[in-house]
Structures are given as C-alpha cells and as structure tokens.
Amino acid sequence: MKKVIFILSIAALTLSSCGSKKKIAELEAKNKETQDLLNTATVKLNTCLTEREALANQLDFLKKNNSDLINNMGNLTTLSSKGAENLEKSLESLKEKDLKITRLQDALTKKDSVTLAIVTSLKSSVGISDPDIQINVEKGVVFISIADKLLFKSGSYVVSDRAKEVLAKVAKVVNAKPDFECMVEGHTDNVPYKSNGVLLDNWDLSVKRSTSIIRVLQELNVNPKQLIAAGRSEYIPLVSNDSAENRATNRRTRIVVLPKIDQFYDMIEKEMKNLAKQ
C-alpha cells in the first residue's frame, strides 16, 4: 500500500512539473511577443517624434517665409510705385533730350544751309574754273584758298590789281552775310625770308600778307569787325616743300568764312530757352 502511494506521489509531481514548464514556455513566448511589439512601438514613436520636430521646424520656416512675403509685397508695392514714377520721369527726360537734340540739329541745319548758300554764291561769282582758286567746306566752314601768284609778287606783300578783282567778288559775298566773320590766313613755303629791316622772317611775311588782304577787303566796304588777321608762316604746308612747284602750292592765302561763334551759341541758347518754356 505504501508503495502504491509513493508511486502515485511521484506521478503527481511529474505531471505538476510538466504543466509548470509548459506554462513558463507560453509565458516566455508571450513576453517575447510583447517585447517585440514594444520595440516596434518604440521605433515608430521615435520616428514620429523626429517627423514632428521636422514638421515643427518647417512650420516655423513657413510662418517666417509667409511673414517675409507679406513684407516684401508691401515693399514691392512701394517699389512698383516708385519705379513707375521714376520711369515716367525718365521718359520725360528722354523726351526733353530728344527735343533738345532736334533743336540743335535744326540750328546746325540752318547754319549748314547758310554755309551752302555762301559756297554757291562764291563759286558762281569768283570763278571756280580758275585752278589757283579753290573753294571748299570743311566741318561746316567755308574755305577760299588763293594762290599767292594771284595776289602778290614773289617775296612781296603788295596786293596785285588782279587780286583786287577776285577779292571784290569775295567782299560782295561777305557783305551779304553780316553775321559771319572772315579770317584771312597767310601761308608761306619753308624758304627763309631775307630780312629787309621791315620783315624779319616768314612769320612776319605771312601776317603782313594777311593784313594787306584785310585792308583791301575793308576798302571794299567789308565791316572791319568781321575781319581777322592770321599768319601761319611755313608750318601748315599742303604738300612737301621739296620742289619749286610744291613750294608755290604752299604759298597761299586762305580766307575762312565762318559764323560768329558767340552768335551761333546765342542761337542755340535761345532754342534751349524756348524749349524750357514749353
């Protein structure tokens, strides 16, 4: 009987032990599953926190950007208003400049028209066919170049009778333009002038020839206020002084017919004042 009880006790303990192990295994499995879920949840939570922080930063940026945009819109409105005003002023300034340019061009055209009329008168009256008389226009100025052989004897500053005929025609044209000046330039070759006690050198000769021509023009009723005497000596040659023919070419008197500079600028100034009143 005791043996039977002992055997039954052993069996009960064995069964009890087997049941506890099974339950422990189940609990361990459940614990592992719970731990896995916890780890997964922790990872997701950390991810959410990171995303939340990034979204918060982005929100702050958007708020600031939105504020800046609002401010910029105000600035742009101001700038647009100022820009429109400046553009309008610039257009007005350009318009004024265009008008000024037009006025100046009109003044220059008027002067050029007068210059052309002078050239036409001179060519028709002086006799342009004579090779010793050249009439041309350079930069809006009329030049009359007369060879010395038509005006003076060699080494002399006494005006010849033939020269007076030519100068009478020049005087007629100049007298018709009282608002113009007439500058007489004397030019020599490079042969040194032999001093005669009155003239020292080519400078003196060139100036003396100029004043001789001016005296003739004054005798022909040209207003002396329109006349200018100038001597250029040998220093503005047309060609090289290496032959008798070239030296003869360089010995010349040039009459420059030009508008009075002060009157020309007065004309422009008048146009500018008229423009300012508009």
PDB file of N, CA, C and O in Angstrom, residues 190-261:
ATOM      1  N   ASN A 190      58.895 127.048 -97.054  1.00  0.00           N
ATOM      2  CA  ASN A 190      59.909 126.950 -95.996  1.00  0.00           C
ATOM      3  C   ASN A 190      61.217 127.646 -96.343  1.00  0.00           C
ATOM      4  O   ASN A 190      62.216 127.498 -95.628  1.00  0.00           O
ATOM      5  N   VAL A 191      61.222 128.387 -97.429  1.00  0.00           N
ATOM      6  CA  VAL A 191      62.436 129.138 -97.778  1.00  0.00           C
ATOM      7  C   VAL A 191      62.558 130.329 -96.830  1.00  0.00           C
ATOM      8  O   VAL A 191      61.626 131.140 -96.731  1.00  0.00           O
ATOM      9  N   PRO A 192      63.678 130.463 -96.124  1.00  0.00           N
ATOM     10  CA  PRO A 192      63.821 131.563 -95.157  1.00  0.00           C
ATOM     11  C   PRO A 192      63.689 132.923 -95.838  1.00  0.00           C
ATOM     12  O   PRO A 192      64.238 133.157 -96.923  1.00  0.00           O
ATOM     13  N   TYR A 193      62.933 133.789 -95.197  1.00  0.00           N
ATOM     14  CA  TYR A 193      62.755 135.139 -95.739  1.00  0.00           C
ATOM     15  C   TYR A 193      63.954 136.005 -95.343  1.00  0.00           C
ATOM     16  O   TYR A 193      64.382 136.015 -94.177  1.00  0.00           O
ATOM     17  N   LYS A 194      64.464 136.707 -96.326  1.00  0.00           N
ATOM     18  CA  LYS A 194      65.616 137.567 -96.056  1.00  0.00           C
ATOM     19  C   LYS A 194      65.123 138.887 -95.487  1.00  0.00           C
ATOM     20  O   LYS A 194      64.363 139.607 -96.133  1.00  0.00           O
ATOM     21  N   SER A 195      65.554 139.164 -94.286  1.00  0.00           N
ATOM     22  CA  SER A 195      65.107 140.373 -93.599  1.00  0.00           C
ATOM     23  C   SER A 195      65.489 141.621 -94.384  1.00  0.00           C
ATOM     24  O   SER A 195      66.604 141.738 -94.899  1.00  0.00           O
ATOM     25  N   ASN A 196      64.535 142.539 -94.509  1.00  0.00           N
ATOM     26  CA  ASN A 196      64.779 143.798 -95.203  1.00  0.00           C
ATOM     27  C   ASN A 196      64.658 144.999 -94.265  1.00  0.00           C
ATOM     28  O   ASN A 196      64.513 146.135 -94.700  1.00  0.00           O
ATOM     29  N   GLY A 197      64.676 144.691 -92.964  1.00  0.00           N
ATOM     30  CA  GLY A 197      64.553 145.771 -92.000  1.00  0.00           C
ATOM     31  C   GLY A 197      63.126 146.005 -91.556  1.00  0.00           C
ATOM     32  O   GLY A 197      62.873 146.537 -90.476  1.00  0.00           O
ATOM     33  N   VAL A 198      62.158 145.599 -92.442  1.00  0.00           N
ATOM     34  CA  VAL A 198      60.740 145.736 -92.094  1.00  0.00           C
ATOM     35  C   VAL A 198      60.189 144.396 -91.634  1.00  0.00           C
ATOM     36  O   VAL A 198      59.529 144.298 -90.595  1.00  0.00           O
ATOM     37  N   LEU A 199      60.482 143.353 -92.434  1.00  0.00           N
ATOM     38  CA  LEU A 199      60.029 142.000 -92.104  1.00  0.00           C
ATOM     39  C   LEU A 199      61.230 141.172 -91.675  1.00  0.00           C
ATOM     40  O   LEU A 199      62.290 141.222 -92.311  1.00  0.00           O
ATOM     41  N   LEU A 200      61.075 140.394 -90.641  1.00  0.00           N
ATOM     42  CA  LEU A 200      62.179 139.596 -90.119  1.00  0.00           C
ATOM     43  C   LEU A 200      62.232 138.190 -90.701  1.00  0.00           C
ATOM     44  O   LEU A 200      63.317 137.670 -90.963  1.00  0.00           O
ATOM     45  N   ASP A 201      61.069 137.584 -90.889  1.00  0.00           N
ATOM     46  CA  ASP A 201      61.047 136.173 -91.299  1.00  0.00           C
ATOM     47  C   ASP A 201      59.698 135.828 -91.930  1.00  0.00           C
ATOM     48  O   ASP A 201      58.885 136.723 -92.220  1.00  0.00           O
ATOM     49  N   ASN A 202      59.479 134.515 -92.148  1.00  0.00           N
ATOM     50  CA  ASN A 202      58.239 134.077 -92.784  1.00  0.00           C
ATOM     51  C   ASN A 202      57.001 134.352 -91.920  1.00  0.00           C
ATOM     52  O   ASN A 202      55.899 134.486 -92.442  1.00  0.00           O
ATOM     53  N   TRP A 203      57.203 134.406 -90.610  1.00  0.00           N
ATOM     54  CA  TRP A 203      56.084 134.781 -89.740  1.00  0.00           C
ATOM     55  C   TRP A 203      55.613 136.196 -90.093  1.00  0.00           C
ATOM     56  O   TRP A 203      54.411 136.432 -90.286  1.00  0.00           O
ATOM     57  N   ASP A 204      56.555 137.102 -90.155  1.00  0.00           N
ATOM     58  CA  ASP A 204      56.201 138.483 -90.493  1.00  0.00           C
ATOM     59  C   ASP A 204      55.572 138.570 -91.883  1.00  0.00           C
ATOM     60  O   ASP A 204      54.588 139.294 -92.091  1.00  0.00           O
ATOM     61  N   LEU A 205      56.134 137.835 -92.843  1.00  0.00           N
ATOM     62  CA  LEU A 205      55.627 137.881 -94.216  1.00  0.00           C
ATOM     63  C   LEU A 205      54.190 137.364 -94.283  1.00  0.00           C
ATOM     64  O   LEU A 205      53.331 137.969 -94.942  1.00  0.00           O
ATOM     65  N   SER A 206      53.931 136.249 -93.586  1.00  0.00           N
ATOM     66  CA  SER A 206      52.581 135.670 -93.639  1.00  0.00           C
ATOM     67  C   SER A 206      51.546 136.605 -93.001  1.00  0.00           C
ATOM     68  O   SER A 206      50.432 136.774 -93.519  1.00  0.00           O
ATOM     69  N   VAL A 207      51.925 137.237 -91.896  1.00  0.00           N
ATOM     70  CA  VAL A 207      50.991 138.157 -91.228  1.00  0.00           C
ATOM     71  C   VAL A 207      50.801 139.421 -92.065  1.00  0.00           C
ATOM     72  O   VAL A 207      49.676 139.928 -92.191  1.00  0.00           O
ATOM     73  N   LYS A 208      51.871 139.922 -92.631  1.00  0.00           N
ATOM     74  CA  LYS A 208      51.783 141.152 -93.429  1.00  0.00           C
ATOM     75  C   LYS A 208      50.910 140.931 -94.655  1.00  0.00           C
ATOM     76  O   LYS A 208      50.126 141.824 -95.041  1.00  0.00           O
ATOM     77  N   ARG A 209      51.026 139.777 -95.288  1.00  0.00           N
ATOM     78  CA  ARG A 209      50.165 139.477 -96.430  1.00  0.00           C
ATOM     79  C   ARG A 209      48.701 139.398 -96.000  1.00  0.00           C
ATOM     80  O   ARG A 209      47.800 139.833 -96.720  1.00  0.00           O
ATOM     81  N   SER A 210      48.477 138.853 -94.820  1.00  0.00           N
ATOM     82  CA  SER A 210      47.108 138.779 -94.298  1.00  0.00           C
ATOM     83  C   SER A 210      46.539 140.175 -94.078  1.00  0.00           C
ATOM     84  O   SER A 210      45.408 140.466 -94.497  1.00  0.00           O
ATOM     85  N   THR A 211      47.290 141.038 -93.440  1.00  0.00           N
ATOM     86  CA  THR A 211      46.783 142.396 -93.187  1.00  0.00           C
ATOM     87  C   THR A 211      46.612 143.181 -94.488  1.00  0.00           C
ATOM     88  O   THR A 211      45.719 144.042 -94.591  1.00  0.00           O
ATOM     89  N   SER A 212      47.451 142.898 -95.492  1.00  0.00           N
ATOM     90  CA  SER A 212      47.302 143.575 -96.791  1.00  0.00           C
ATOM     91  C   SER A 212      45.970 143.191 -97.434  1.00  0.00           C
ATOM     92  O   SER A 212      45.260 144.060 -97.980  1.00  0.00           O
ATOM     93  N   ILE A 213      45.625 141.905 -97.382  1.00  0.00           N
ATOM     94  CA  ILE A 213      44.343 141.451 -97.929  1.00  0.00           C
ATOM     95  C   ILE A 213      43.192 142.078 -97.146  1.00  0.00           C
ATOM     96  O   ILE A 213      42.183 142.530 -97.730  1.00  0.00           O
ATOM     97  N   ILE A 214      43.321 142.147 -95.840  1.00  0.00           N
ATOM     98  CA  ILE A 214      42.261 142.705 -94.995  1.00  0.00           C
ATOM     99  C   ILE A 214      42.033 144.181 -95.330  1.00  0.00           C
ATOM    100  O   ILE A 214      40.890 144.652 -95.372  1.00  0.00           O
ATOM    101  N   ARG A 215      43.106 144.914 -95.577  1.00  0.00           N
ATOM    102  CA  ARG A 215      42.949 146.332 -95.927  1.00  0.00           C
ATOM    103  C   ARG A 215      42.187 146.493 -97.241  1.00  0.00           C
ATOM    104  O   ARG A 215      41.361 147.398 -97.382  1.00  0.00           O
ATOM    105  N   VAL A 216      42.460 145.602 -98.199  1.00  0.00           N
ATOM    106  CA  VAL A 216      41.727 145.657 -99.469  1.00  0.00           C
ATOM    107  C   VAL A 216      40.251 145.364 -99.232  1.00  0.00           C
ATOM    108  O   VAL A 216      39.374 146.051 -99.770  1.00  0.00           O
ATOM    109  N   LEU A 217      39.951 144.324 -98.426  1.00  0.00           N
ATOM    110  CA  LEU A 217      38.550 143.980 -98.129  1.00  0.00           C
ATOM    111  C   LEU A 217      37.859 145.142 -97.407  1.00  0.00           C
ATOM    112  O   LEU A 217      36.681 145.439 -97.676  1.00  0.00           O
ATOM    113  N   GLN A 218      38.581 145.829 -96.535  1.00  0.00           N
ATOM    114  CA  GLN A 218      37.990 146.956 -95.824  1.00  0.00           C
ATOM    115  C   GLN A 218      37.699 148.094 -96.807  1.00  0.00           C
ATOM    116  O   GLN A 218      36.666 148.777 -96.694  1.00  0.00           O
ATOM    117  N   GLU A 219      38.609 148.292 -97.779  1.00  0.00           N
ATOM    118  CA  GLU A 219      38.368 149.307 -98.818  1.00  0.00           C
ATOM    119  C   GLU A 219      37.152 148.956 -99.659  1.00  0.00           C
ATOM    120  O   GLU A 219      36.501 149.839-100.220  1.00  0.00           O
ATOM    121  N   LEU A 220      36.830 147.643 -99.713  1.00  0.00           N
ATOM    122  CA  LEU A 220      35.670 147.180-100.477  1.00  0.00           C
ATOM    123  C   LEU A 220      34.412 147.126 -99.611  1.00  0.00           C
ATOM    124  O   LEU A 220      33.459 146.423 -99.920  1.00  0.00           O
ATOM    125  N   ASN A 221      34.471 147.889 -98.498  1.00  0.00           N
ATOM    126  CA  ASN A 221      33.316 148.092 -97.610  1.00  0.00           C
ATOM    127  C   ASN A 221      32.948 146.881 -96.756  1.00  0.00           C
ATOM    128  O   ASN A 221      31.815 146.793 -96.258  1.00  0.00           O
ATOM    129  N   VAL A 222      33.875 145.961 -96.572  1.00  0.00           N
ATOM    130  CA  VAL A 222      33.633 144.879 -95.612  1.00  0.00           C
ATOM    131  C   VAL A 222      33.817 145.460 -94.213  1.00  0.00           C
ATOM    132  O   VAL A 222      34.799 146.174 -93.950  1.00  0.00           O
ATOM    133  N   ASN A 223      32.885 145.180 -93.330  1.00  0.00           N
ATOM    134  CA  ASN A 223      32.944 145.686 -91.962  1.00  0.00           C
ATOM    135  C   ASN A 223      34.202 145.156 -91.273  1.00  0.00           C
ATOM    136  O   ASN A 223      34.394 143.942 -91.167  1.00  0.00           O
ATOM    137  N   PRO A 224      35.082 146.038 -90.812  1.00  0.00           N
ATOM    138  CA  PRO A 224      36.331 145.561 -90.186  1.00  0.00           C
ATOM    139  C   PRO A 224      36.085 144.704 -88.950  1.00  0.00           C
ATOM    140  O   PRO A 224      36.956 143.921 -88.564  1.00  0.00           O
ATOM    141  N   LYS A 225      34.898 144.838 -88.339  1.00  0.00           N
ATOM    142  CA  LYS A 225      34.576 143.998 -87.184  1.00  0.00           C
ATOM    143  C   LYS A 225      34.420 142.532 -87.588  1.00  0.00           C
ATOM    144  O   LYS A 225      34.481 141.643 -86.730  1.00  0.00           O
ATOM    145  N   GLN A 226      34.226 142.301 -88.872  1.00  0.00           N
ATOM    146  CA  GLN A 226      34.086 140.920 -89.356  1.00  0.00           C
ATOM    147  C   GLN A 226      35.424 140.304 -89.746  1.00  0.00           C
ATOM    148  O   GLN A 226      35.483 139.110 -90.061  1.00  0.00           O
ATOM    149  N   LEU A 227      36.492 141.075 -89.731  1.00  0.00           N
ATOM    150  CA  LEU A 227      37.774 140.626 -90.273  1.00  0.00           C
ATOM    151  C   LEU A 227      38.752 140.218 -89.176  1.00  0.00           C
ATOM    152  O   LEU A 227      38.834 140.863 -88.125  1.00  0.00           O
ATOM    153  N   ILE A 228      39.500 139.149 -89.451  1.00  0.00           N
ATOM    154  CA  ILE A 228      40.508 138.624 -88.517  1.00  0.00           C
ATOM    155  C   ILE A 228      41.790 138.373 -89.299  1.00  0.00           C
ATOM    156  O   ILE A 228      41.772 137.691 -90.332  1.00  0.00           O
ATOM    157  N   ALA A 229      42.914 138.904 -88.829  1.00  0.00           N
ATOM    158  CA  ALA A 229      44.206 138.688 -89.484  1.00  0.00           C
ATOM    159  C   ALA A 229      44.939 137.538 -88.804  1.00  0.00           C
ATOM    160  O   ALA A 229      44.996 137.467 -87.582  1.00  0.00           O
ATOM    161  N   ALA A 230      45.500 136.627 -89.611  1.00  0.00           N
ATOM    162  CA  ALA A 230      46.226 135.478 -89.052  1.00  0.00           C
ATOM    163  C   ALA A 230      47.376 135.107 -89.982  1.00  0.00           C
ATOM    164  O   ALA A 230      47.217 135.066 -91.206  1.00  0.00           O
ATOM    165  N   GLY A 231      48.559 134.851 -89.398  1.00  0.00           N
ATOM    166  CA  GLY A 231      49.712 134.393 -90.164  1.00  0.00           C
ATOM    167  C   GLY A 231      50.124 133.014 -89.690  1.00  0.00           C
ATOM    168  O   GLY A 231      50.282 132.792 -88.499  1.00  0.00           O
ATOM    169  N   ARG A 232      50.307 132.067 -90.622  1.00  0.00           N
ATOM    170  CA  ARG A 232      50.654 130.689 -90.249  1.00  0.00           C
ATOM    171  C   ARG A 232      52.078 130.328 -90.656  1.00  0.00           C
ATOM    172  O   ARG A 232      52.499 129.180 -90.466  1.00  0.00           O
ATOM    173  N   SER A 233      52.793 131.294 -91.253  1.00  0.00           N
ATOM    174  CA  SER A 233      54.170 131.070 -91.680  1.00  0.00           C
ATOM    175  C   SER A 233      54.257 129.822 -92.581  1.00  0.00           C
ATOM    176  O   SER A 233      53.411 129.629 -93.448  1.00  0.00           O
ATOM    177  N   GLU A 234      55.266 128.979 -92.333  1.00  0.00           N
ATOM    178  CA  GLU A 234      55.521 127.811 -93.203  1.00  0.00           C
ATOM    179  C   GLU A 234      55.006 126.504 -92.596  1.00  0.00           C
ATOM    180  O   GLU A 234      55.232 125.431 -93.160  1.00  0.00           O
ATOM    181  N   TYR A 235      54.294 126.595 -91.467  1.00  0.00           N
ATOM    182  CA  TYR A 235      54.083 125.403 -90.652  1.00  0.00           C
ATOM    183  C   TYR A 235      52.802 124.616 -90.952  1.00  0.00           C
ATOM    184  O   TYR A 235      52.552 123.595 -90.323  1.00  0.00           O
ATOM    185  N   ILE A 236      52.012 125.066 -91.907  1.00  0.00           N
ATOM    186  CA  ILE A 236      50.826 124.296 -92.320  1.00  0.00           C
ATOM    187  C   ILE A 236      50.901 124.063 -93.826  1.00  0.00           C
ATOM    188  O   ILE A 236      50.077 124.561 -94.605  1.00  0.00           O
ATOM    189  N   PRO A 237      51.908 123.323 -94.301  1.00  0.00           N
ATOM    190  CA  PRO A 237      52.036 123.110 -95.753  1.00  0.00           C
ATOM    191  C   PRO A 237      50.978 122.143 -96.277  1.00  0.00           C
ATOM    192  O   PRO A 237      50.519 121.258 -95.565  1.00  0.00           O
ATOM    193  N   LEU A 238      50.599 122.343 -97.539  1.00  0.00           N
ATOM    194  CA  LEU A 238      49.680 121.401 -98.186  1.00  0.00           C
ATOM    195  C   LEU A 238      50.433 120.192 -98.719  1.00  0.00           C
ATOM    196  O   LEU A 238      49.912 119.072 -98.704  1.00  0.00           O
ATOM    197  N   VAL A 239      51.644 120.434 -99.192  1.00  0.00           N
ATOM    198  CA  VAL A 239      52.487 119.362 -99.737  1.00  0.00           C
ATOM    199  C   VAL A 239      53.912 119.576 -99.230  1.00  0.00           C
ATOM    200  O   VAL A 239      54.234 120.604 -98.632  1.00  0.00           O
ATOM    201  N   SER A 240      54.756 118.613 -99.471  1.00  0.00           N
ATOM    202  CA  SER A 240      56.154 118.726 -99.055  1.00  0.00           C
ATOM    203  C   SER A 240      56.862 119.823 -99.854  1.00  0.00           C
ATOM    204  O   SER A 240      56.638 119.980-101.062  1.00  0.00           O
ATOM    205  N   ASN A 241      57.697 120.578 -99.180  1.00  0.00           N
ATOM    206  CA  ASN A 241      58.432 121.675 -99.842  1.00  0.00           C
ATOM    207  C   ASN A 241      59.695 121.156-100.533  1.00  0.00           C
ATOM    208  O   ASN A 241      60.796 121.686-100.321  1.00  0.00           O
ATOM    209  N   ASP A 242      59.567 120.148-101.359  1.00  0.00           N
ATOM    210  CA  ASP A 242      60.750 119.531-101.973  1.00  0.00           C
ATOM    211  C   ASP A 242      60.920 119.886-103.446  1.00  0.00           C
ATOM    212  O   ASP A 242      61.769 119.324-104.137  1.00  0.00           O
ATOM    213  N   SER A 243      60.087 120.799-103.945  1.00  0.00           N
ATOM    214  CA  SER A 243      60.224 121.221-105.342  1.00  0.00           C
ATOM    215  C   SER A 243      59.664 122.631-105.472  1.00  0.00           C
ATOM    216  O   SER A 243      58.894 123.101-104.615  1.00  0.00           O
ATOM    217  N   ALA A 244      60.052 123.305-106.557  1.00  0.00           N
ATOM    218  CA  ALA A 244      59.567 124.675-106.783  1.00  0.00           C
ATOM    219  C   ALA A 244      58.046 124.692-106.936  1.00  0.00           C
ATOM    220  O   ALA A 244      57.370 125.611-106.443  1.00  0.00           O
ATOM    221  N   GLU A 245      57.533 123.671-107.613  1.00  0.00           N
ATOM    222  CA  GLU A 245      56.083 123.598-107.817  1.00  0.00           C
ATOM    223  C   GLU A 245      55.341 123.422-106.493  1.00  0.00           C
ATOM    224  O   GLU A 245      54.325 124.084-106.251  1.00  0.00           O
ATOM    225  N   ASN A 246      55.861 122.546-105.621  1.00  0.00           N
ATOM    226  CA  ASN A 246      55.216 122.324-104.325  1.00  0.00           C
ATOM    227  C   ASN A 246      55.316 123.555-103.426  1.00  0.00           C
ATOM    228  O   ASN A 246      54.376 123.889-102.700  1.00  0.00           O
ATOM    229  N   ARG A 247      56.462 124.232-103.495  1.00  0.00           N
ATOM    230  CA  ARG A 247      56.603 125.443-102.683  1.00  0.00           C
ATOM    231  C   ARG A 247      55.617 126.510-103.137  1.00  0.00           C
ATOM    232  O   ARG A 247      55.060 127.248-102.308  1.00  0.00           O
ATOM    233  N   ALA A 248      55.372 126.575-104.429  1.00  0.00           N
ATOM    234  CA  ALA A 248      54.384 127.523-104.956  1.00  0.00           C
ATOM    235  C   ALA A 248      52.987 127.173-104.451  1.00  0.00           C
ATOM    236  O   ALA A 248      52.172 128.067-104.173  1.00  0.00           O
ATOM    237  N   THR A 249      52.712 125.871-104.334  1.00  0.00           N
ATOM    238  CA  THR A 249      51.410 125.436-103.822  1.00  0.00           C
ATOM    239  C   THR A 249      51.223 125.843-102.371  1.00  0.00           C
ATOM    240  O   THR A 249      50.134 126.257-101.959  1.00  0.00           O
ATOM    241  N   ASN A 250      52.295 125.757-101.602  1.00  0.00           N
ATOM    242  CA  ASN A 250      52.208 126.092-100.178  1.00  0.00           C
ATOM    243  C   ASN A 250      52.123 127.596 -99.924  1.00  0.00           C
ATOM    244  O   ASN A 250      51.631 128.019 -98.869  1.00  0.00           O
ATOM    245  N   ARG A 251      52.599 128.392-100.892  1.00  0.00           N
ATOM    246  CA  ARG A 251      52.482 129.843-100.732  1.00  0.00           C
ATOM    247  C   ARG A 251      51.071 130.253-101.155  1.00  0.00           C
ATOM    248  O   ARG A 251      50.747 130.296-102.341  1.00  0.00           O
ATOM    249  N   ARG A 252      50.270 130.540-100.163  1.00  0.00           N
ATOM    250  CA  ARG A 252      48.864 130.812-100.457  1.00  0.00           C
ATOM    251  C   ARG A 252      48.263 131.681 -99.367  1.00  0.00           C
ATOM    252  O   ARG A 252      48.822 131.810 -98.281  1.00  0.00           O
ATOM    253  N   THR A 253      47.112 132.241 -99.673  1.00  0.00           N
ATOM    254  CA  THR A 253      46.317 132.954 -98.674  1.00  0.00           C
ATOM    255  C   THR A 253      44.965 132.254 -98.594  1.00  0.00           C
ATOM    256  O   THR A 253      44.320 131.995 -99.622  1.00  0.00           O
ATOM    257  N   ARG A 254      44.581 131.927 -97.384  1.00  0.00           N
ATOM    258  CA  ARG A 254      43.307 131.226 -97.196  1.00  0.00           C
ATOM    259  C   ARG A 254      42.339 132.146 -96.449  1.00  0.00           C
ATOM    260  O   ARG A 254      42.667 132.676 -95.389  1.00  0.00           O
ATOM    261  N   ILE A 255      41.169 132.323 -97.041  1.00  0.00           N
ATOM    262  CA  ILE A 255      40.127 133.137 -96.428  1.00  0.00           C
ATOM    263  C   ILE A 255      39.076 132.186 -95.858  1.00  0.00           C
ATOM    264  O   ILE A 255      38.508 131.361 -96.592  1.00  0.00           O
ATOM    265  N   VAL A 256      38.855 132.280 -94.576  1.00  0.00           N
ATOM    266  CA  VAL A 256      37.917 131.382 -93.889  1.00  0.00           C
ATOM    267  C   VAL A 256      36.666 132.167 -93.539  1.00  0.00           C
ATOM    268  O   VAL A 256      36.722 133.133 -92.767  1.00  0.00           O
ATOM    269  N   VAL A 257      35.548 131.767 -94.116  1.00  0.00           N
ATOM    270  CA  VAL A 257      34.269 132.417 -93.836  1.00  0.00           C
ATOM    271  C   VAL A 257      33.519 131.542 -92.832  1.00  0.00           C
ATOM    272  O   VAL A 257      33.171 130.401 -93.122  1.00  0.00           O
ATOM    273  N   LEU A 258      33.265 132.077 -91.660  1.00  0.00           N
ATOM    274  CA  LEU A 258      32.667 131.257 -90.601  1.00  0.00           C
ATOM    275  C   LEU A 258      31.672 132.087 -89.803  1.00  0.00           C
ATOM    276  O   LEU A 258      31.810 133.310 -89.682  1.00  0.00           O
ATOM    277  N   PRO A 259      30.667 131.429 -89.233  1.00  0.00           N
ATOM    278  CA  PRO A 259      29.692 132.169 -88.415  1.00  0.00           C
ATOM    279  C   PRO A 259      30.361 132.672 -87.157  1.00  0.00           C
ATOM    280  O   PRO A 259      31.297 132.067 -86.641  1.00  0.00           O
ATOM    281  N   LYS A 260      29.881 133.804 -86.661  1.00  0.00           N
ATOM    282  CA  LYS A 260      30.401 134.297 -85.391  1.00  0.00           C
ATOM    283  C   LYS A 260      30.028 133.304 -84.303  1.00  0.00           C
ATOM    284  O   LYS A 260      28.854 132.977 -84.117  1.00  0.00           O
ATOM    285  N   ILE A 261      31.028 132.796 -83.593  1.00  0.00           N
ATOM    286  CA  ILE A 261      30.803 131.742 -82.612  1.00  0.00           C
ATOM    287  C   ILE A 261      29.814 132.171 -81.536  1.00  0.00           C
ATOM    288  O   ILE A 261      28.919 131.418 -81.149  1.00  0.00           O
TER     289      ILE A 261
END
